Amino acid sequence: MQREPTDFLGTIGENVASKLPYLEYARRFDGLGLAPLGVLIAACGTFFVPMPWNIALAALVLALTLVVHRMQAAHRKIFVARQVAHALLAIAEDCLKLLSLDGRIMCISDVGRNLIEAECADALIDIDWLALWEGPDARQAFERAKAGESTSFSGACRTMTGTLKWWTSTFAPVYGEHGRVTAVLCKSRDITAERNLIDELRGNARVQKDMEDHVDAVFWTATHDFRELLHVSSAFERMWEMPMSALEADQTAWSQRVHPDDIGALRVEMRSAVQTGSAKQSYFRLCLPHERTRWVRADIYPVTGDGAVSRVVSVCVDATDERERLQELHRLANTDSLTGLANRNAMMETLVGRCEAGTAFAYLFVDVDRFKSINDTAGHIAGDAVLRTIARRIQEALPGGAVAARPGGDEFTVILPGPFDQESIERACRKLAAACHRPIKVDCKSVTMTCSIGVALYPEHGRTPEALFISADMAMYAAKRAGRNTFRVFGEREKDDLARAHLESELHGAIRDNQFVLHYQPQYRVKSGALVGVEALLRWNHPSLGMLPPGAFVPVLEESALIVEAGHWVIREAVQSAARLSGALPAVCSVALNVSPKQFRDPRLVHVLRQAIRRAGIDSSRIMLEITESALIDNVDDAQEVLSKVRDMGVRIAIDDFGTGYSSLSYLARFRPDVLKLDKSFVDNIATDEMVRTVVEGVIGLAHKLGVTVVAEGVETQDQLDTLRAVHCDKVQGYLLSRPIPLAVLMERAGSVGTAVAH
Ligand code: C2E
Ligand code: CA
Ligand code: CA
């Protein structure tokens, strides 16, 4: 049989085994003391035995001596081998012993004696080692060793002092001459400490399992690359609502239940925990059967060993309540309590998100027109009701994906997702404006609101929330200026502003380069049809655009200070014309000129007027200043002062556009104008609307009582003229009779025709 030593003890065993027969001889010969006997016999033979016997005896003695020598050499070898074996036994850490074939201890190492807790080695010699063990394991392993196998077994036996110890014993057969097993070498390792530890760990694992089974959290462990799940606690089945067998069949099955929007972030946190070596946390949703959702919070802990992350441990808990509470708090913090729309915070958050996403969208600023008047007249409760209704309507009018907010007051904002073209933006704005414009019931009354909308486009009109906010705000004010109840896209207003700025710079040149001209619109006495006066109206003879009406540039003049300078030019020019007219057409007794509110408040007005009249050398009563009601009312006391100075000069005063502003008859009495100019809006309806006719008749009657002359302007039809005549209007002016015309044309026409009023 092939014998293969498995460890160094096996080698010792082999050694010892091969020397055993010599050991036996050595014992025997050693005891006989053959060497000195041989020498003695050899000496006796040489000196006392006669020839030839003595020669034969000497030869025999010598032969014997040689044999004895050889045996002594063999004995020394055996001795050395024994010493080596003893030394090896002494240094072995385990209990080494040689067992006879019936299982008795033949010899044992000192360490072994200690481990077995025997007082001395002799006490152990010859005891039945196999009898120390309970059960058949020890005997079975021993029998197999006897049959030539290297075997082992684990079991418990008591030491000589009665302590129960756990051992792992390994047997190696020891072979004698002719290859027969003559003894069994046994090495027993004391594994009591390990065994206790295992028991303890088993106990811990049981405790862990008990805990895991009764706790709702899922505990799982995975390899550092997450390729293999090492452990998943039983709560997984309850939380994931998935049998453990599904996970065992496919280790990635857990991820199939994670919401597609959350899985990316979860994986990022898992990898980050490994990369950074620090704990991470992630929230994700589980998509459960019957369209239910469960929020889960995963705490992920990297486990490090030898400086690198070896495993990842995680605890997952149901965070649905926590998330719902948070969401509710978040909703409250981001909702406008009055309307339920998003508040300023939420709007800013959404705007930031949209800007970061970088896709096209429109930001709309919706401002309710004249909301303050509702609050002032109907009270705050009614005002709140109006805001709630408008909020609801805005939301209803929005396309899918749009977000409406109420940042505060009567302002609403809307984010419209793109992409879109000009037309789709306009359509959305019109829809919003129309939704706001429908009547709203408040306290059994019906109010009609309008809103002005400013639009800013991302990224054209701003790349940050702040920039978009400013752009939309400016566009909204452009919509307000355009008359409210409308919308403006930021770009249009920008263009308007640029055009306005350009126009303003050109207007400076207009005054300097004498590009302004005055046209004169004749005024006729209704009764006689005689041409009795003219109104000077400003025109700008623009170098490239041609003759521009005041509507195209007077608002720009008024916004800048240029109106005063232009007004001075008008005064000088009109007064000059009055002088020319007084010579050519003495019947034209008045030249009216328009004074803007700003110019009226300018302290130089009276001076410029006086100088112009003096220079022209005309009767100041031929000049009439047309001032709008609002210019007088803005600052009544100052107005009175200017008016009295102007009147002192002999210049006459007309209240322009009567009927468009306050139309307060009490002011009529207070300012005592010479002329009242009935606005075109009255004249337009006078022939068709009995009410208007009655009002006009009343105004004219009162004016006459106060000694005020009434001029109707914008007369376009014969019916209007006839009605005005019937209500005793004094003078008329309008396209029916003449458009505003250059002075030369007027003089020429008046010279040839005389009067122009058809009777
Ligand atoms: P306004 O003072 O009410 O002038 C009358 C306007 O009505 C003039 O328009 C005149 O052309 C127009 N008009 C007269 N008859 C008719 C008619 O039958 N039908 C219609 N549709 N329109 C008629 P214009 O010249 O365009 O002036 C517009 C406004 O510009 C004036 O309104 C006045 O407020 C302002 N304006 C004109 N010239 C001056 C000026 O020299 N200084 C200032 N500050 N404002 C001026
Ligand atoms: Ca006028
Ligand atoms: Ca007017």
PDB file of C-alpha atoms in Angstrom, residues 16 18-27 71-86:
ATOM      1  CA  VAL A  16       9.934   5.970  14.250  1.00  0.00           C
ATOM      2  CA  SER A  18      11.234   2.161  10.459  1.00  0.00           C
ATOM      3  CA  LYS A  19      13.501   2.137  13.510  1.00  0.00           C
ATOM      4  CA  LEU A  20      11.371   0.017  15.806  1.00  0.00           C
ATOM      5  CA  PRO A  21      12.958  -3.428  15.093  1.00  0.00           C
ATOM      6  CA  TYR A  22      16.451  -2.042  15.757  1.00  0.00           C
ATOM      7  CA  LEU A  23      15.212  -0.538  18.935  1.00  0.00           C
ATOM      8  CA  GLU A  24      14.250  -4.009  19.972  1.00  0.00           C
ATOM      9  CA  TYR A  25      17.688  -5.475  19.111  1.00  0.00           C
ATOM     10  CA  ALA A  26      19.474  -2.613  20.776  1.00  0.00           C
ATOM     11  CA  ARG A  27      17.662  -3.271  23.993  1.00  0.00           C
ATOM     12  CA  MET A  71      25.598  -3.316  16.331  1.00  0.00           C
ATOM     13  CA  GLN A  72      26.860  -0.434  18.472  1.00  0.00           C
ATOM     14  CA  ALA A  73      26.812   1.896  15.407  1.00  0.00           C
ATOM     15  CA  ALA A  74      23.215   0.888  14.699  1.00  0.00           C
ATOM     16  CA  HIS A  75      22.356   1.464  18.339  1.00  0.00           C
ATOM     17  CA  ARG A  76      23.736   5.020  18.207  1.00  0.00           C
ATOM     18  CA  LYS A  77      21.585   5.741  15.152  1.00  0.00           C
ATOM     19  CA  ILE A  78      18.512   4.477  16.989  1.00  0.00           C
ATOM     20  CA  PHE A  79      19.392   6.619  19.964  1.00  0.00           C
ATOM     21  CA  VAL A  80      19.660   9.756  17.833  1.00  0.00           C
ATOM     22  CA  ALA A  81      16.354   8.952  16.151  1.00  0.00           C
ATOM     23  CA  ARG A  82      14.710   8.589  19.564  1.00  0.00           C
ATOM     24  CA  GLN A  83      16.073  11.922  20.719  1.00  0.00           C
ATOM     25  CA  VAL A  84      14.802  13.658  17.552  1.00  0.00           C
ATOM     26  CA  ALA A  85      11.394  12.074  17.987  1.00  0.00           C
ATOM     27  CA  HIS A  86      11.297  13.190  21.640  1.00  0.00           C
TER      28      HIS A  86
END
